Amino acid sequence: MNTELTTTPTTYSTLEEIRLRKEQLSDAINKDGEQIGTMWNQLFTKREDSSKGEYIATLVTNSITAVDAFLMVRKLMKRYGGLASLFSSKTGKSNKKKKQGFF
């Protein structure tokens, strides 16, 4: 991003100065737009040159994330009594004693 355009004076005495400033800003916006577009495309471009090790590492990472999410949902359901209690219109108090354990 270009910061030198912001240091120019903000008072203009002729229409020509305003036109020049407008062209400068337009060029800077277009350059920034192209740079953002390039970065955006790089962000979502699928990388085909990943090795077996990278593939396995990604698979393990995703598996750990899935197991962690499953355990968290299980813990929340046990602690709060399932999905029915989450969406009920009660004040949130239950007649059952709540367990204080981890799971």
Coordinates of C-alpha atoms in Angstrom, one line a residue:
M1 CA 0.0 0.0 0.0
N2 CA 1.3 3.4 -0.9
T3 CA 1.7 5.9 1.9
E4 CA 3.4 8.7 0.1
L5 CA 0.1 9.9 -1.4
T6 CA -1.2 10.8 2.0
T7 CA 1.6 13.2 2.7
T8 CA 0.7 15.6 -0.1
P9 CA -0.9 18.9 0.8
T10 CA -4.7 18.9 1.0
T11 CA -5.3 22.4 -0.3
Y12 CA -5.6 22.9 -4.0
S13 CA -5.8 26.2 -5.8
T14 CA -6.7 25.1 -9.4
L15 CA -8.8 22.5 -11.0
E16 CA -5.7 21.0 -12.7
E17 CA -4.2 20.2 -9.3
I18 CA -7.4 18.5 -8.3
R19 CA -7.3 16.4 -11.6
L20 CA -3.7 15.4 -11.0
R21 CA -4.5 14.4 -7.4
K22 CA -7.5 12.4 -8.6
E23 CA -5.3 10.6 -11.2
Q24 CA -2.7 9.8 -8.6
L25 CA -5.3 8.4 -6.2
S26 CA -7.0 6.4 -9.0
D27 CA -3.7 4.9 -10.0
A28 CA -2.9 4.0 -6.4
I29 CA -6.3 2.4 -5.9
N30 CA -5.9 0.4 -9.1
K31 CA -2.4 -0.9 -8.0
D32 CA -3.7 -1.8 -4.6
G33 CA -6.7 -3.6 -6.1
E34 CA -4.4 -5.6 -8.4
Q35 CA -2.2 -6.4 -5.4
I36 CA -5.2 -7.5 -3.3
G37 CA -6.5 -9.6 -6.2
T38 CA -3.1 -11.4 -6.6
M39 CA -2.9 -12.1 -2.8
W40 CA -6.5 -13.3 -2.8
N41 CA -5.9 -15.7 -5.7
Q42 CA -2.7 -17.0 -4.0
L43 CA -4.7 -17.6 -0.8
F44 CA -7.2 -19.9 -2.5
T45 CA -5.0 -21.6 -5.0
K46 CA -4.7 -25.3 -4.4
R47 CA -1.1 -26.4 -3.9
E48 CA -0.5 -29.5 -6.0
D49 CA 3.2 -30.0 -5.0
S50 CA 2.6 -31.2 -1.4
S51 CA 4.5 -34.2 -0.3
K52 CA 3.2 -37.3 1.4
G53 CA 4.5 -36.0 4.7
E54 CA 2.6 -32.8 4.3
Y55 CA -0.5 -34.7 3.4
I56 CA -0.2 -37.0 6.4
A57 CA 0.5 -34.0 8.7
T58 CA -2.6 -32.3 7.4
L59 CA -4.7 -35.4 7.8
V60 CA -3.5 -35.9 11.4
T61 CA -4.2 -32.2 12.2
N62 CA -7.7 -32.3 10.8
S63 CA -8.4 -35.6 12.7
I64 CA -7.2 -34.1 16.0
T65 CA -9.5 -31.1 15.4
A66 CA -12.5 -33.3 14.7
V67 CA -11.9 -35.5 17.8
D68 CA -11.5 -32.4 19.9
A69 CA -14.7 -30.9 18.6
F70 CA -16.5 -34.2 19.3
L71 CA -15.2 -34.4 22.9
M72 CA -16.2 -30.8 23.5
V73 CA -19.8 -31.4 22.2
R74 CA -20.0 -34.5 24.3
K75 CA -18.9 -32.7 27.4
L76 CA -21.4 -29.8 26.9
M77 CA -24.2 -32.2 26.2
K78 CA -23.5 -34.2 29.5
R79 CA -23.1 -31.0 31.5
Y80 CA -26.2 -29.3 30.2
G81 CA -28.4 -32.3 29.6
G82 CA -28.5 -32.6 25.8
L83 CA -29.8 -30.5 23.0
A84 CA -33.4 -30.4 24.3
S85 CA -32.3 -28.4 27.4
L86 CA -30.4 -25.9 25.3
F87 CA -33.5 -25.0 23.3
S88 CA -36.2 -25.3 26.0
S89 CA -38.1 -22.3 27.4
K90 CA -37.2 -23.1 31.0
T91 CA -35.2 -20.7 33.1
G92 CA -32.2 -23.0 32.8
K93 CA -32.7 -24.7 36.2
S94 CA -32.8 -28.5 36.2
N95 CA -34.2 -30.9 38.8
K96 CA -31.3 -33.3 38.2
K97 CA -28.1 -32.9 40.1
K98 CA -25.3 -31.9 37.9
K99 CA -22.2 -33.9 37.8
Q100 CA -19.0 -32.0 38.6
G101 CA -16.7 -34.4 36.7
F102 CA -14.7 -33.7 33.5
F103 CA -17.0 -35.9 31.4

